[in-house]
PDB file of N, CA, C and O in Angstrom:
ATOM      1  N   UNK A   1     -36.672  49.350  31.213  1.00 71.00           N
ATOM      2  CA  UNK A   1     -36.900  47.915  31.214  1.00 71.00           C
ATOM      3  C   UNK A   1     -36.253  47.277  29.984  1.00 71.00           C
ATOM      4  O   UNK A   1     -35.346  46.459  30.134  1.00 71.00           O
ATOM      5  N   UNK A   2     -36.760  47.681  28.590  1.00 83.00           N
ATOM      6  CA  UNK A   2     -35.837  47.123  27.309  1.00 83.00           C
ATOM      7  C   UNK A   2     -34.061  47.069  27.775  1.00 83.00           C
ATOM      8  O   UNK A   2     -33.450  46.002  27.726  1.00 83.00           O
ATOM      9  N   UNK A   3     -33.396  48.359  28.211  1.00 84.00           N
ATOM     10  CA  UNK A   3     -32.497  48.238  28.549  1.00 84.00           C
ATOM     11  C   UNK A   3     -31.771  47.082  29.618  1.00 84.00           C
ATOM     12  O   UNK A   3     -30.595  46.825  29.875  1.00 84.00           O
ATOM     13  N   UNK A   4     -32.900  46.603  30.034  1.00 88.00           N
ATOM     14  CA  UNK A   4     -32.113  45.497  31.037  1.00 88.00           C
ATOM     15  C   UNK A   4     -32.246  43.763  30.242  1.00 88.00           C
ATOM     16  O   UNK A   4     -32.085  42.684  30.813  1.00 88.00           O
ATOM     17  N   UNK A   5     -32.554  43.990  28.925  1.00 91.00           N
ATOM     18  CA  UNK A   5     -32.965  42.923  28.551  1.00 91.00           C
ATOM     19  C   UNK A   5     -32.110  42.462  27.177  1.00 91.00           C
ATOM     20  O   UNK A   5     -31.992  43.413  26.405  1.00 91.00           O
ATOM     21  N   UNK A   6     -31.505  41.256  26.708  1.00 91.00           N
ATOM     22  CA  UNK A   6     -30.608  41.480  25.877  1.00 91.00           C
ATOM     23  C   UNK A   6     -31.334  41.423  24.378  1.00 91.00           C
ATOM     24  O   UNK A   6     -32.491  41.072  24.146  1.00 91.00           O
ATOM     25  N   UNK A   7     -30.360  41.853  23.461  1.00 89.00           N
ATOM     26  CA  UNK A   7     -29.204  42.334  23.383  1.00 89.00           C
ATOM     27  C   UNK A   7     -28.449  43.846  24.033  1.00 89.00           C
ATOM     28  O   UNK A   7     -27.319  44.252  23.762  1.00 89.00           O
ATOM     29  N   UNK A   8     -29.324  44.408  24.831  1.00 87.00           N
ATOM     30  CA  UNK A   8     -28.960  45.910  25.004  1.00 87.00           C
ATOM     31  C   UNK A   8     -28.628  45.834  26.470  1.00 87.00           C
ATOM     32  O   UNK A   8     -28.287  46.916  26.949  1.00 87.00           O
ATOM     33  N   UNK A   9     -28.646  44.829  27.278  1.00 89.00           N
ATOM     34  CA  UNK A   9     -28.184  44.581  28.762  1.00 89.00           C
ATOM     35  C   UNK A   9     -26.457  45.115  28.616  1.00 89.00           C
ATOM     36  O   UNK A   9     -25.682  44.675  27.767  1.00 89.00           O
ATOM     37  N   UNK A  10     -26.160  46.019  29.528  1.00 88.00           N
ATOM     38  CA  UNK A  10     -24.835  46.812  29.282  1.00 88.00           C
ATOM     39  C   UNK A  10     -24.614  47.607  28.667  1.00 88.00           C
ATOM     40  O   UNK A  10     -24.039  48.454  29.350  1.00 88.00           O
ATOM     41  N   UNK A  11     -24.715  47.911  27.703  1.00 88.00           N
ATOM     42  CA  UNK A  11     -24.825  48.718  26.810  1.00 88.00           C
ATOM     43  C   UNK A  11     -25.422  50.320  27.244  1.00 88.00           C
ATOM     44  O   UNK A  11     -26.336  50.674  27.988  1.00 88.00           O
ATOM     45  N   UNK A  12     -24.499  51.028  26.454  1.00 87.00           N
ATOM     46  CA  UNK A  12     -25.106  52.541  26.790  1.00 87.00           C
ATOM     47  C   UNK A  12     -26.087  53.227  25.694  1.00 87.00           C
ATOM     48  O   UNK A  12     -25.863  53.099  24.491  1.00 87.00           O
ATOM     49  N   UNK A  13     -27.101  53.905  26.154  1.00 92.00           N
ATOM     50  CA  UNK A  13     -28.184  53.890  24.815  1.00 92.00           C
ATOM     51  C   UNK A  13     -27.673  55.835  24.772  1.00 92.00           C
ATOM     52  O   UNK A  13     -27.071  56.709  25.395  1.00 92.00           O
ATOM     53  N   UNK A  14     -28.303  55.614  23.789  1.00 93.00           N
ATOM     54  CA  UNK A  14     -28.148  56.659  22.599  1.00 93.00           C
ATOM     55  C   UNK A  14     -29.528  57.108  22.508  1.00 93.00           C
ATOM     56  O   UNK A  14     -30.267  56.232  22.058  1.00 93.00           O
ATOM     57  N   UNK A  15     -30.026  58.060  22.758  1.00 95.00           N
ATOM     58  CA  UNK A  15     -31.593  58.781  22.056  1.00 95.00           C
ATOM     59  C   UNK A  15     -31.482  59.924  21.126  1.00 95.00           C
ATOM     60  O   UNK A  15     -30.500  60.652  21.277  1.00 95.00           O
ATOM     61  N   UNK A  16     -32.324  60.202  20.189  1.00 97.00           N
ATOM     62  CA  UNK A  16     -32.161  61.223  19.717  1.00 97.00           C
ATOM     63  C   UNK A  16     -33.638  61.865  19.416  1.00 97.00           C
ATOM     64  O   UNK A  16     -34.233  61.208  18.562  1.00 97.00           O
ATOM     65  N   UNK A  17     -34.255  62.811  19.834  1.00 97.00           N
ATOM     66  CA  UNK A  17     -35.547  63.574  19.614  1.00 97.00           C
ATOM     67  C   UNK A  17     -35.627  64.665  18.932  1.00 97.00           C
ATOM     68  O   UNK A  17     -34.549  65.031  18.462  1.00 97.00           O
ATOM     69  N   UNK A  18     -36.769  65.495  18.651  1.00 97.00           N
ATOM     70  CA  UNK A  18     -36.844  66.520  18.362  1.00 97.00           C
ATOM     71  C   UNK A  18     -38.509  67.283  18.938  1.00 97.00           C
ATOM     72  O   UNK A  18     -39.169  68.257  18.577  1.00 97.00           O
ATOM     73  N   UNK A  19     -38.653  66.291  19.915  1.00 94.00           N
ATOM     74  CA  UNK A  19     -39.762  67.240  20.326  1.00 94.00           C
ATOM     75  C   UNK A  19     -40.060  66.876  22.094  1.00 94.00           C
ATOM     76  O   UNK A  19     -39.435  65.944  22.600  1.00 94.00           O
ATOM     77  N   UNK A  20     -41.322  67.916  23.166  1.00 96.00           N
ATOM     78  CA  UNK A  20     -41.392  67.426  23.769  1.00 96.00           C
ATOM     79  C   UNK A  20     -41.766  66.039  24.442  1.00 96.00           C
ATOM     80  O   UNK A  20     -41.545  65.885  25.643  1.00 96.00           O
ATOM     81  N   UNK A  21     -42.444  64.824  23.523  1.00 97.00           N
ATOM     82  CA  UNK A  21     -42.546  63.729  23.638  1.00 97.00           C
ATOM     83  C   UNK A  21     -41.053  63.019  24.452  1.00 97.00           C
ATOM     84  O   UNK A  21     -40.965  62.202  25.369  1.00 97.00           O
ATOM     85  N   UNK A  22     -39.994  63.749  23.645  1.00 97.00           N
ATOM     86  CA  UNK A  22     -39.005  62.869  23.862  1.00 97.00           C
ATOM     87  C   UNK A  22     -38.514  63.237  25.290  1.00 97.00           C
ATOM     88  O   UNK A  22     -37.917  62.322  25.857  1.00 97.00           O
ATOM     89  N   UNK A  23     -38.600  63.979  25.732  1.00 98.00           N
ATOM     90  CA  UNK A  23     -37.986  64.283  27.033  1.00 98.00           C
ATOM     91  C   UNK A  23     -38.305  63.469  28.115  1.00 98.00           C
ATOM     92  O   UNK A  23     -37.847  63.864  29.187  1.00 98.00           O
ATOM     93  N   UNK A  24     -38.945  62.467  28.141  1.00 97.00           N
ATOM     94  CA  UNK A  24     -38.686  61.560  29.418  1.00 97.00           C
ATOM     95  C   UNK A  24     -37.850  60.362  29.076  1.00 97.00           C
ATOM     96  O   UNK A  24     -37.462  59.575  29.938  1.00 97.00           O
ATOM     97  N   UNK A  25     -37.475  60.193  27.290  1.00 96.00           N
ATOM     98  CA  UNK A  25     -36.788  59.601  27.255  1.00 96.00           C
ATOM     99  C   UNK A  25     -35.187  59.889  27.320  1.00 96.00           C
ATOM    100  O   UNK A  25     -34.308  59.028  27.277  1.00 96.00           O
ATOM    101  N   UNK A  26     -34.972  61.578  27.456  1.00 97.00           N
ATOM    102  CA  UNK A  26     -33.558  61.906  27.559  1.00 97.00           C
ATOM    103  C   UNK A  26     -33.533  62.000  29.025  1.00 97.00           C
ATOM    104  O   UNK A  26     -32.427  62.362  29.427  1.00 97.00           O
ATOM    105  N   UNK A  27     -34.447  61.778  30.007  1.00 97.00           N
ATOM    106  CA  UNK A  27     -34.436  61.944  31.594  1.00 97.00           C
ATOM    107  C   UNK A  27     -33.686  60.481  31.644  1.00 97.00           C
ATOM    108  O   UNK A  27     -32.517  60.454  32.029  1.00 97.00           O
ATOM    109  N   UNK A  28     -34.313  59.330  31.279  1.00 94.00           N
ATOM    110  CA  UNK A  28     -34.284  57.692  31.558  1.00 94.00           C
ATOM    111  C   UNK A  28     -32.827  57.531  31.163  1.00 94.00           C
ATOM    112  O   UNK A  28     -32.168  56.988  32.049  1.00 94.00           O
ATOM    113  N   UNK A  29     -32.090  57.883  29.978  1.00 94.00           N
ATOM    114  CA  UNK A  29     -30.902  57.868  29.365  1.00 94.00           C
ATOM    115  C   UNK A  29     -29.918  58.226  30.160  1.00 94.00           C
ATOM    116  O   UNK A  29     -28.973  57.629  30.677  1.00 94.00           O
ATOM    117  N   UNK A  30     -30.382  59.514  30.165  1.00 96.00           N
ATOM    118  CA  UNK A  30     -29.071  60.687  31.319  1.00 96.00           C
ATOM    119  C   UNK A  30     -28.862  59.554  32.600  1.00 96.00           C
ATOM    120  O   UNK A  30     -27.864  58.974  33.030  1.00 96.00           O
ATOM    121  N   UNK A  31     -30.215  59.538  32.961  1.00 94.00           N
ATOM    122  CA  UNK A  31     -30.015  58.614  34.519  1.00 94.00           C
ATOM    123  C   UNK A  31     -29.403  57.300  34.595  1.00 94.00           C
ATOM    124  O   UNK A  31     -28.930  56.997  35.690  1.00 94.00           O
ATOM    125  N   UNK A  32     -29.292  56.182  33.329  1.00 92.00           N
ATOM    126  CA  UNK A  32     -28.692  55.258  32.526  1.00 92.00           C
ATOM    127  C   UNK A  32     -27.173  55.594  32.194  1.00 92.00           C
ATOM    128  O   UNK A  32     -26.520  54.713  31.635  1.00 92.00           O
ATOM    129  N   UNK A  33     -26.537  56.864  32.513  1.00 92.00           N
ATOM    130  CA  UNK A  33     -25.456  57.109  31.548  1.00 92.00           C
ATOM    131  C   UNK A  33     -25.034  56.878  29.891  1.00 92.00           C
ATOM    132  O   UNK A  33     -24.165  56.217  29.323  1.00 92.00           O
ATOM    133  N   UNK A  34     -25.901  57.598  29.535  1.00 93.00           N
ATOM    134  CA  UNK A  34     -26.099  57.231  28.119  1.00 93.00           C
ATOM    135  C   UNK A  34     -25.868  58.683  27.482  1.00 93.00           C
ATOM    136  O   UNK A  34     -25.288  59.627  28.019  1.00 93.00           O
ATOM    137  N   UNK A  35     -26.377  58.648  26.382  1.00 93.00           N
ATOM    138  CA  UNK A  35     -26.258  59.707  25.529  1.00 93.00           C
ATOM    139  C   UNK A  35     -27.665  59.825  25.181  1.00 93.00           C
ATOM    140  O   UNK A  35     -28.266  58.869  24.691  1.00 93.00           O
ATOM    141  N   UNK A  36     -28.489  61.469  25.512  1.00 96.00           N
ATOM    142  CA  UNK A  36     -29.144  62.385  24.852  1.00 96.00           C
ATOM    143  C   UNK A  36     -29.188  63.014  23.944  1.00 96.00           C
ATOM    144  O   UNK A  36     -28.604  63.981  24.434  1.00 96.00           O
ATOM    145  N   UNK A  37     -29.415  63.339  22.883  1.00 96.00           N
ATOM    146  CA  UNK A  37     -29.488  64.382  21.615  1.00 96.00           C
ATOM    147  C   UNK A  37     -31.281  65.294  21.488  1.00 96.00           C
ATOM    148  O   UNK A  37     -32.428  64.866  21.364  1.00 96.00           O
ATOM    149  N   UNK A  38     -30.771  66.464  21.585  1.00 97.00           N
ATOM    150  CA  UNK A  38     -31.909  66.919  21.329  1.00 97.00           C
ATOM    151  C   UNK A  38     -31.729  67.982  19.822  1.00 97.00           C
ATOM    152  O   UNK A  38     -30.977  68.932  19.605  1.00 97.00           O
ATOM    153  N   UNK A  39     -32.663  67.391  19.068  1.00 97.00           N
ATOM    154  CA  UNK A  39     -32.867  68.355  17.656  1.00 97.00           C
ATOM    155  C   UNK A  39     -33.439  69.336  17.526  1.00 97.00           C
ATOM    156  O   UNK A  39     -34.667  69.271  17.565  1.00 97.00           O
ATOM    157  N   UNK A  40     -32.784  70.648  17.318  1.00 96.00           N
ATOM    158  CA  UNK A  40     -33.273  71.767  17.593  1.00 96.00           C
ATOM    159  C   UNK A  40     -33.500  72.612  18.635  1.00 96.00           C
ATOM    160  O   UNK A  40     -33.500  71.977  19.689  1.00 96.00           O
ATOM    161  N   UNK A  41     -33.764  74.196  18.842  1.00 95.00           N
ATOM    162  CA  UNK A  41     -33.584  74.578  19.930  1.00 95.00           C
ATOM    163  C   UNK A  41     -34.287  74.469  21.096  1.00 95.00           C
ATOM    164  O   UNK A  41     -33.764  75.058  22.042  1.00 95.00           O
ATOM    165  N   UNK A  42     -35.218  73.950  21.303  1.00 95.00           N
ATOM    166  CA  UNK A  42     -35.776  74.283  22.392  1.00 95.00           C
ATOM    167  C   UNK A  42     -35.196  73.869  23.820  1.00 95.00           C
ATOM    168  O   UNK A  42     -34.167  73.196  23.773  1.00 95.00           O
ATOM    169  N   UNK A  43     -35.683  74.160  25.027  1.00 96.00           N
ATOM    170  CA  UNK A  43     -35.288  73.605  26.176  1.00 96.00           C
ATOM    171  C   UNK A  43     -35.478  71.761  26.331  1.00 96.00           C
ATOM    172  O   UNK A  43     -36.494  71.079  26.193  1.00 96.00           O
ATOM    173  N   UNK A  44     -34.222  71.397  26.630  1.00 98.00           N
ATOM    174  CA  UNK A  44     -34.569  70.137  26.975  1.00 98.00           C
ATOM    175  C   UNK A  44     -33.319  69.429  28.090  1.00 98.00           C
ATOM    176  O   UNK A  44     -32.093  69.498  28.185  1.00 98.00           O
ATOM    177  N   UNK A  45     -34.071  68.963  28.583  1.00 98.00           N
ATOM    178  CA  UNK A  45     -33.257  67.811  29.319  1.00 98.00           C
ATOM    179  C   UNK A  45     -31.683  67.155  28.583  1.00 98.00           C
ATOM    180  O   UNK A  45     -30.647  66.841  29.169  1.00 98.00           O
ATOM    181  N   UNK A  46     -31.942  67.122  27.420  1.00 98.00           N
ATOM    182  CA  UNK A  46     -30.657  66.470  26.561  1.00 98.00           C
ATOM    183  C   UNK A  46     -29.691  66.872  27.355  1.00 98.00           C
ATOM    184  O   UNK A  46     -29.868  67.787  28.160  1.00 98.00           O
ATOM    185  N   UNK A  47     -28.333  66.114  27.197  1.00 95.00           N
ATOM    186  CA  UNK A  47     -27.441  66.906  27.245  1.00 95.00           C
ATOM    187  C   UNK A  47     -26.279  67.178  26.205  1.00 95.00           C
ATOM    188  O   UNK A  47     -25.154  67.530  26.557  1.00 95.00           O
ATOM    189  N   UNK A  48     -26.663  66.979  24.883  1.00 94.00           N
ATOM    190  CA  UNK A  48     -25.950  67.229  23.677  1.00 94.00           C
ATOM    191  C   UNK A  48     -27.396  68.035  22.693  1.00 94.00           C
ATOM    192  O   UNK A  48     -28.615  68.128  22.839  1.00 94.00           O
ATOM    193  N   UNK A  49     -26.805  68.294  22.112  1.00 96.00           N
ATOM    194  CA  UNK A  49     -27.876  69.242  21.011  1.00 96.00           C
ATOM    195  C   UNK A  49     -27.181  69.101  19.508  1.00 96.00           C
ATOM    196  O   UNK A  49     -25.964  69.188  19.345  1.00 96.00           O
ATOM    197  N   UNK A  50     -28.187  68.857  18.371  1.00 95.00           N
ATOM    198  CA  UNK A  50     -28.137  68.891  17.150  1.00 95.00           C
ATOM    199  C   UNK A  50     -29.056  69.883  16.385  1.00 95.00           C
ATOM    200  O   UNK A  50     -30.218  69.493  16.267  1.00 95.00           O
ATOM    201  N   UNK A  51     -28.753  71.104  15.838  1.00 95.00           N
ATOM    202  CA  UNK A  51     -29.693  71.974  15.098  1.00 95.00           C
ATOM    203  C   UNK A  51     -30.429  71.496  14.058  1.00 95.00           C
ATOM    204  O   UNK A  51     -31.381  72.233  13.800  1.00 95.00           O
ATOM    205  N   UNK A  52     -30.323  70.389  13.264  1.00 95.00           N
ATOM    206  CA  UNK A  52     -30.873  69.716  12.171  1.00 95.00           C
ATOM    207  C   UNK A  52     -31.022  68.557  12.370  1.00 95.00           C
ATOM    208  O   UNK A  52     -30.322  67.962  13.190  1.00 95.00           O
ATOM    209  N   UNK A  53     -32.266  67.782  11.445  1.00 94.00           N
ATOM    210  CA  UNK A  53     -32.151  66.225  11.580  1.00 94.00           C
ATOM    211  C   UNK A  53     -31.213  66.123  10.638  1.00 94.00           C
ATOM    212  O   UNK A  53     -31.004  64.910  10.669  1.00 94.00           O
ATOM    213  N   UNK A  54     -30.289  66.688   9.575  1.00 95.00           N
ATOM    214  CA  UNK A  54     -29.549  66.574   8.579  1.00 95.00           C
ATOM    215  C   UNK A  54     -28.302  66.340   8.978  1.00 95.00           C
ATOM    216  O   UNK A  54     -27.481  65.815   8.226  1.00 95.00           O
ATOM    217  N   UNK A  55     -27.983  66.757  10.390  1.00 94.00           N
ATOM    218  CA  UNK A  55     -26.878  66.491  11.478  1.00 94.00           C
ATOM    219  C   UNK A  55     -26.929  65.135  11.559  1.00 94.00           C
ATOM    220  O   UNK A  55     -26.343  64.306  10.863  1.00 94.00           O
ATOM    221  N   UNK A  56     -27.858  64.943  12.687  1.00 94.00           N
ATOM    222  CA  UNK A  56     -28.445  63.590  13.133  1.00 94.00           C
ATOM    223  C   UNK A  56     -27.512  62.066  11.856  1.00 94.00           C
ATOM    224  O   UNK A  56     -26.804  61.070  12.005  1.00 94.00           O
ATOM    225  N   UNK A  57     -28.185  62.864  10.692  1.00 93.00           N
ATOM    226  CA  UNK A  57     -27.841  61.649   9.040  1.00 93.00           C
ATOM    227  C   UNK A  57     -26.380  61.677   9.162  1.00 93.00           C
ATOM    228  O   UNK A  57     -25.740  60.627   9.114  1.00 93.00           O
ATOM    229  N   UNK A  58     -25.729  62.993   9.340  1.00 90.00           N
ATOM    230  CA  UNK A  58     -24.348  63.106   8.982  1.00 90.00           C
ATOM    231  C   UNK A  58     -23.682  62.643  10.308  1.00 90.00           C
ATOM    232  O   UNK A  58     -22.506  62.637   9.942  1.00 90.00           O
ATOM    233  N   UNK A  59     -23.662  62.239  11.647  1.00 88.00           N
ATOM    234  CA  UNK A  59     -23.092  62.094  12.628  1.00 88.00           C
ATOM    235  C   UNK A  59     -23.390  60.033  12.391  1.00 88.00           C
ATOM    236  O   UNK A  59     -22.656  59.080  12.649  1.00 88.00           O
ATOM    237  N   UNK A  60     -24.434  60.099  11.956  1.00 88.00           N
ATOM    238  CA  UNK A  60     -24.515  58.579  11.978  1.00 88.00           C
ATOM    239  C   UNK A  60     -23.387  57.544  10.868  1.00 88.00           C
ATOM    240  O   UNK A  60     -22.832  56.445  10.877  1.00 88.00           O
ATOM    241  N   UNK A  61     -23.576  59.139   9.717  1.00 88.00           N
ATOM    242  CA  UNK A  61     -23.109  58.128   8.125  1.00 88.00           C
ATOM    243  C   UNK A  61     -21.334  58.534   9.273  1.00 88.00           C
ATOM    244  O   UNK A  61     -20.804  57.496   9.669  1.00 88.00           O
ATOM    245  N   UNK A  62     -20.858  59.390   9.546  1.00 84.00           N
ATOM    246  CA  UNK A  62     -19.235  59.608  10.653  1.00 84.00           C
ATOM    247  C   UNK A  62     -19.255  58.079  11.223  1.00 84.00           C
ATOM    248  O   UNK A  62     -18.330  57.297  11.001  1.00 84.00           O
ATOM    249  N   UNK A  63     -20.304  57.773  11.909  1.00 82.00           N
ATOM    250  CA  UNK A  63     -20.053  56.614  13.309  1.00 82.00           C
ATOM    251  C   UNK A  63     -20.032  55.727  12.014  1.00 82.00           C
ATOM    252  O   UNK A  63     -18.861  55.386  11.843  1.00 82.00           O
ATOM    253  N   UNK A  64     -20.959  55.134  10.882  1.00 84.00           N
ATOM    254  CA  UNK A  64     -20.554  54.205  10.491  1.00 84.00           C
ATOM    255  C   UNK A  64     -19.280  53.852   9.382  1.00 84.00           C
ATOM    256  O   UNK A  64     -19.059  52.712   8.973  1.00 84.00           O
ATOM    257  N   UNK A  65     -18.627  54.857   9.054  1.00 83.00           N
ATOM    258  CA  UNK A  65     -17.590  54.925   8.510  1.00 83.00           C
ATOM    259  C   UNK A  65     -16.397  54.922   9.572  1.00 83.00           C
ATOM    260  O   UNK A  65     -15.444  54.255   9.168  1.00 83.00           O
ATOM    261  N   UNK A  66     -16.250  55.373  10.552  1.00 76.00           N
ATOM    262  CA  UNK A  66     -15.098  55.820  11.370  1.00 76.00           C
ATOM    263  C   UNK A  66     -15.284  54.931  12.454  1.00 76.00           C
ATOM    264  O   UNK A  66     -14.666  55.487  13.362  1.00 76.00           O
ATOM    265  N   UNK A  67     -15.666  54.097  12.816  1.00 67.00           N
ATOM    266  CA  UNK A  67     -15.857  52.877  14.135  1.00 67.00           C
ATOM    267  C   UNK A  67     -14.490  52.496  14.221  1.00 67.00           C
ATOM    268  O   UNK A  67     -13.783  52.420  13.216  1.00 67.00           O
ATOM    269  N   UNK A  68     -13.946  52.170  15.748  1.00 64.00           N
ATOM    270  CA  UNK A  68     -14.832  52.933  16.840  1.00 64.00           C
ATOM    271  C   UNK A  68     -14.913  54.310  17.203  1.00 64.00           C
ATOM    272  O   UNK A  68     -13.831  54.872  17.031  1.00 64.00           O
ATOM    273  N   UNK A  69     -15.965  55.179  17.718  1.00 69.00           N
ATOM    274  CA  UNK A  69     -16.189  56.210  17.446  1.00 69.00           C
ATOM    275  C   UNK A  69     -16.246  56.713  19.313  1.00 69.00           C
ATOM    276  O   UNK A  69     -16.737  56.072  20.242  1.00 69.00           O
ATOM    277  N   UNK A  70     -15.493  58.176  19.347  1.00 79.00           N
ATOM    278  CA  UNK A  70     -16.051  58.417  20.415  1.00 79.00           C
ATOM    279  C   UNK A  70     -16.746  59.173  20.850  1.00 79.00           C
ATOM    280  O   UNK A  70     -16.180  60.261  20.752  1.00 79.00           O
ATOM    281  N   UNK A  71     -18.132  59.337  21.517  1.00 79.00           N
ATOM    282  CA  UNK A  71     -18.878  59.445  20.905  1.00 79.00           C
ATOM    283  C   UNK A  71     -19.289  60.794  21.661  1.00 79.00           C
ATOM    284  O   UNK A  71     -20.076  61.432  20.962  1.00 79.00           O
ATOM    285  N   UNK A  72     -19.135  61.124  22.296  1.00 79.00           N
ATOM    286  CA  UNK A  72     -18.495  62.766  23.202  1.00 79.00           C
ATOM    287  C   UNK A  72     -18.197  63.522  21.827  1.00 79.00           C
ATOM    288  O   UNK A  72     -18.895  64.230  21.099  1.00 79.00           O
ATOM    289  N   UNK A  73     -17.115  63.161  21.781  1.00 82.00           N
ATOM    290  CA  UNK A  73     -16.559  64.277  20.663  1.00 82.00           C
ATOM    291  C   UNK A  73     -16.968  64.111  19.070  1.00 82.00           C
ATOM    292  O   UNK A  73     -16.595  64.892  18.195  1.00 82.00           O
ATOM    293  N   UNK A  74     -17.812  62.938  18.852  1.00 79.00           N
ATOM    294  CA  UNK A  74     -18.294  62.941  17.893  1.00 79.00           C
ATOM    295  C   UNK A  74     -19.388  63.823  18.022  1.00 79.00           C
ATOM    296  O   UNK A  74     -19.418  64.578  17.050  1.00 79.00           O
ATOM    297  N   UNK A  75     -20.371  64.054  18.889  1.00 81.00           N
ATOM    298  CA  UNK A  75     -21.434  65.088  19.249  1.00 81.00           C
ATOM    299  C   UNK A  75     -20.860  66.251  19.480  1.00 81.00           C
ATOM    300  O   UNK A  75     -21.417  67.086  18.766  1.00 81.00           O
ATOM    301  N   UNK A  76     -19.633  66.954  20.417  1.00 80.00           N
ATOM    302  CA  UNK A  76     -19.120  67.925  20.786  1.00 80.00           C
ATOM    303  C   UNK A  76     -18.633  68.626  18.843  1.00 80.00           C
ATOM    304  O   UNK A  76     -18.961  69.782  18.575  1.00 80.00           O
ATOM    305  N   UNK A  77     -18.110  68.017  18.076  1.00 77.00           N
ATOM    306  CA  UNK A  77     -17.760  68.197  16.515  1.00 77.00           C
ATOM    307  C   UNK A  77     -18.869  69.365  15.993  1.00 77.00           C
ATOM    308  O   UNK A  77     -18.634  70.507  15.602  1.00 77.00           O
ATOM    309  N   UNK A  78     -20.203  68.642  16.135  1.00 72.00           N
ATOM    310  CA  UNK A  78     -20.964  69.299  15.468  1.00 72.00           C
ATOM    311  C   UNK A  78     -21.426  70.855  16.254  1.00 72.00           C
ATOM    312  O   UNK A  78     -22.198  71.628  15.688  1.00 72.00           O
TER     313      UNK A  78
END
């Protein structure tokens, strides 16, 4: 619902978790065409993975230095 509402109407969302809480929000995303991140190993729905939240800091401080960013291979990098 937020997603259909602006500023984020169009737009592709981005999640990033690290626990099972988050997994219905990497279900809603995936199905959105968006981007998932899941922190750490466990099983999840994501469909990108980050071993650290220290990743997470360093992929963000990349996107805001290097814009525009793409953002596949900015996740595929790590």
């Amino acid at each position: 619902v937020l997603m259909e509402l602006p500023p984020y109407a169009g737009r592709l969302p981005i999640v990033f978790g690290d626990d099972v809480t988050d997994e219905d929000a990497f279900r809603i995303v995936n199905a959105r065409g968006g981007y998932s991140v899941k922190i750490g190993p466990e099983k999840t729905a994501a469909t990108f993975r980050l071993p650290h939240a220290r990743d997470v800091r360093a992929l963000i401080l990349r996107w805001a230095h290097d814009m525009p960013v793409d953002v596949v291979e900015a996740l595929r990098a790590f």
